[in-house]
């Protein structure tokens, strides 16, 4: 009877052991993807920071495989080749721009591979292909860098404390300025004097601004006078050519007063030449003014001396004046031409 009970207990023990063995095999096989269709890809890291063979591989938080092999490459950089065994179901999600990174899992510190899905436009990775890898953070280096920063901060705080102490004691220039009433009063008087000087300079610069505005008005006046002279000459030339007016009729009728007419034309041409000469001199003065240090300093301090400002304004003045000079020169040539055509003599 006792033998029969022992046999039953032994059978139950064997049954339970077999069940536990099968469960362990199933779990281990499932972890290693032994019972599902798989494929392999590779990733290359300069360091793996404690990653072990058999470590989990995750995609979007889901376990999709494991690290199948770790191997140091025979190159000068000692690159680590990591072979990943992945379930076939995720193959459509792995693209050429998919990236693999080594991350720490929870508080325990186990290392896992995390896959970051690429773009839909990229081509799919084939079995045995290579995934781009991002090297893991080196926490040791980060800690050392943080320690260095803390040491630097401590030194800086110490130096700052020493400076404050010296200021409070009245040591150094700043300390004397803070604690010495005479030095403070002298500095204050110096600042007041400087402020008055700046006010005087500002007033002079404002006066200079009025000069510039007056100059603009003078330029406009010169341009108007030259335009008036040009119009008078043009009217005279038109009357002569059309035989209109007193001078035009005298020339068209071949009056015996040719010598007097020649004198009139000579004087007219001289007046025109003098007008041109005066305008040219005014233009030269304007050109010299553009490079005068006083005017440049004024506009530089106002942030205007950058071609669109002060110089551009003077360039516009010069352009207007030079245009009138060219017109006057043309009218002188036309008056000389009329004298030659009418045989009134020439003007030197």
XYZ file of C-alpha atoms in Angstrom, residues 32-255:
224
model
C 14.971 33.979 -28.391
C 12.350 33.898 -31.202
C 12.933 30.154 -31.714
C 9.316 29.432 -32.603
C 8.641 32.273 -35.050
C 9.967 33.324 -38.446
C 12.885 35.720 -38.033
C 15.494 37.646 -40.002
C 18.737 39.342 -39.062
C 20.109 42.864 -39.524
C 23.314 44.465 -38.295
C 24.210 47.744 -36.602
C 27.665 49.161 -35.867
C 28.493 51.102 -32.675
C 31.741 52.681 -31.490
C 30.798 51.546 -27.951
C 27.918 49.463 -26.587
C 28.049 50.604 -22.913
C 27.430 47.174 -21.339
C 24.977 45.769 -23.908
C 24.825 41.963 -23.621
C 24.025 39.152 -25.978
C 20.323 38.278 -25.717
C 19.287 41.853 -24.833
C 15.804 42.848 -25.955
C 15.093 44.804 -29.129
C 12.066 47.104 -29.086
C 10.125 48.959 -31.732
C 7.548 51.512 -30.553
C 7.740 49.932 -27.084
C 7.032 46.389 -28.338
C 9.569 43.555 -28.040
C 10.412 42.531 -31.599
C 13.625 40.536 -31.171
C 16.905 40.245 -29.362
C 20.637 40.777 -29.729
C 21.936 37.602 -31.355
C 25.656 38.347 -31.509
C 28.306 40.898 -30.522
C 31.604 41.094 -32.354
C 34.517 43.536 -32.406
C 35.495 44.440 -35.947
C 39.127 44.270 -37.005
C 39.515 47.941 -37.818
C 41.433 50.841 -36.318
C 38.345 52.126 -34.487
C 37.457 48.803 -32.800
C 33.870 49.146 -33.988
C 31.376 46.722 -32.423
C 29.131 44.798 -34.816
C 25.752 44.038 -33.214
C 23.612 41.391 -34.928
C 19.875 41.712 -34.266
C 17.454 38.810 -34.715
C 14.005 40.284 -35.393
C 10.554 38.809 -36.007
C 9.554 38.803 -39.643
C 6.335 40.737 -38.949
C 8.201 44.035 -38.488
C 10.205 43.764 -41.699
C 7.928 46.217 -43.602
C 8.616 48.862 -40.932
C 12.411 48.749 -41.232
C 13.655 51.304 -43.771
C 17.100 52.382 -44.893
C 16.875 55.433 -42.594
C 15.740 53.395 -39.553
C 18.063 54.072 -36.614
C 19.077 51.867 -33.669
C 20.113 53.243 -30.291
C 21.238 51.659 -27.016
C 19.134 52.768 -24.046
C 18.884 51.890 -20.363
C 15.779 50.039 -19.180
C 14.262 51.163 -15.878
C 16.163 51.451 -12.599
C 17.939 48.117 -12.937
C 20.055 49.454 -15.751
C 19.611 46.659 -18.297
C 20.594 47.749 -21.793
C 18.136 47.334 -24.680
C 18.172 48.194 -28.370
C 15.475 50.663 -29.432
C 14.582 50.930 -33.123
C 13.347 54.260 -34.490
C 11.121 53.857 -37.556
C 12.285 55.598 -40.734
C 10.269 57.470 -43.353
C 7.786 55.823 -45.692
C 9.663 57.176 -48.705
C 12.803 55.163 -47.881
C 13.429 51.681 -49.213
C 12.871 48.598 -47.060
C 15.909 46.899 -45.497
C 16.535 43.365 -46.689
C 17.596 40.475 -44.457
C 21.278 40.857 -43.564
C 21.147 44.622 -44.199
C 22.583 47.352 -42.001
C 20.686 49.735 -39.743
C 22.143 53.151 -38.935
C 23.304 53.356 -35.320
C 23.382 56.168 -32.753
C 26.113 55.741 -30.143
C 24.863 55.702 -26.526
C 25.517 58.531 -24.108
C 28.671 58.063 -22.078
C 27.426 58.747 -18.562
C 30.949 58.594 -17.160
C 32.018 61.443 -19.433
C 28.891 63.400 -18.508
C 29.611 62.977 -14.804
C 33.221 64.107 -15.263
C 32.088 67.143 -17.245
C 29.534 67.996 -14.551
C 32.236 67.703 -11.886
C 34.465 70.061 -13.859
C 31.622 72.562 -14.190
C 30.944 72.414 -10.451
C 34.629 73.014 -9.663
C 34.670 76.018 -12.014
C 31.493 77.377 -10.389
C 33.028 76.994 -6.930
C 36.160 78.893 -8.012
C 34.082 81.635 -9.618
C 31.923 81.998 -6.480
C 35.066 82.198 -4.346
C 36.572 84.920 -6.558
C 33.310 86.857 -6.509
C 33.204 86.678 -2.704
C 36.774 88.031 -2.541
C 35.876 90.915 -4.875
C 32.823 91.833 -2.793
C 34.916 91.727 0.384
C 37.523 94.065 -1.140
C 34.803 96.474 -2.284
C 33.333 96.546 1.218
C 36.808 97.197 2.662
C 37.377 100.066 0.231
C 40.204 98.278 -1.602
C 40.765 98.731 -5.322
C 39.274 101.349 -7.679
C 35.672 100.199 -7.310
C 35.997 99.895 -3.533
C 37.380 103.427 -3.265
C 34.660 104.749 -5.537
C 31.980 103.160 -3.351
C 33.466 104.028 0.048
C 35.407 107.264 -0.578
C 33.030 110.265 -0.603
C 35.603 112.647 -2.120
C 36.311 110.320 -5.023
C 32.586 109.817 -5.534
C 31.944 113.572 -5.574
C 34.802 114.160 -8.040
C 33.455 111.436 -10.301
C 29.980 112.919 -10.095
C 31.293 116.379 -11.065
C 33.197 114.843 -13.960
C 30.021 113.180 -15.202
C 28.088 116.462 -14.961
C 30.833 118.281 -16.924
C 30.848 115.568 -19.573
C 27.070 115.803 -19.831
C 27.291 119.554 -20.418
C 29.974 119.041 -23.070
C 27.812 116.496 -24.828
C 24.917 118.944 -24.700
C 27.088 121.613 -26.327
C 28.207 119.187 -29.026
C 24.595 118.197 -29.631
C 23.655 121.872 -30.070
C 26.485 122.361 -32.578
C 25.441 119.290 -34.482
C 21.870 120.564 -34.627
C 23.244 123.836 -36.001
C 25.131 121.838 -38.600
C 21.866 120.138 -39.531
C 20.385 123.568 -40.228
C 23.405 124.323 -42.443
C 22.744 121.174 -44.443
C 19.087 122.094 -44.854
C 20.084 125.617 -45.951
C 22.531 124.087 -48.406
C 19.697 122.084 -49.912
C 17.674 125.273 -50.374
C 20.694 126.974 -52.025
C 21.080 124.069 -54.425
C 17.429 124.316 -55.409
C 17.845 128.068 -55.948
C 20.880 127.528 -58.229
C 19.014 124.873 -60.191
C 15.994 127.159 -60.650
C 18.165 130.075 -61.848
C 20.044 127.863 -64.313
C 16.763 126.415 -65.581
C 15.454 129.965 -66.078
C 18.581 130.912 -68.075
C 18.339 127.744 -70.174
C 14.698 128.487 -70.969
C 15.588 132.034 -72.065
C 18.365 130.714 -74.333
C 16.066 128.051 -75.797
C 13.405 130.687 -76.569
C 16.021 132.893 -78.237
C 17.383 130.004 -80.343
C 13.861 129.032 -81.419
C 13.004 132.619 -82.433
C 16.236 132.911 -84.425
C 15.609 129.626 -86.206
C 11.957 130.521 -86.917
C 12.731 134.131 -87.852
C 10.526 135.401 -85.023
C 11.171 138.239 -82.588
C 13.407 141.264 -83.143
C 16.672 139.299 -83.262
C 15.177 136.585 -85.432
C 13.797 139.058 -87.987
C 17.055 140.998 -88.151
C 19.001 137.828 -88.877
C 16.463 136.508 -91.373
C 16.417 139.837 -93.245
C 20.220 139.967 -93.329
C 20.262 143.319 -91.584
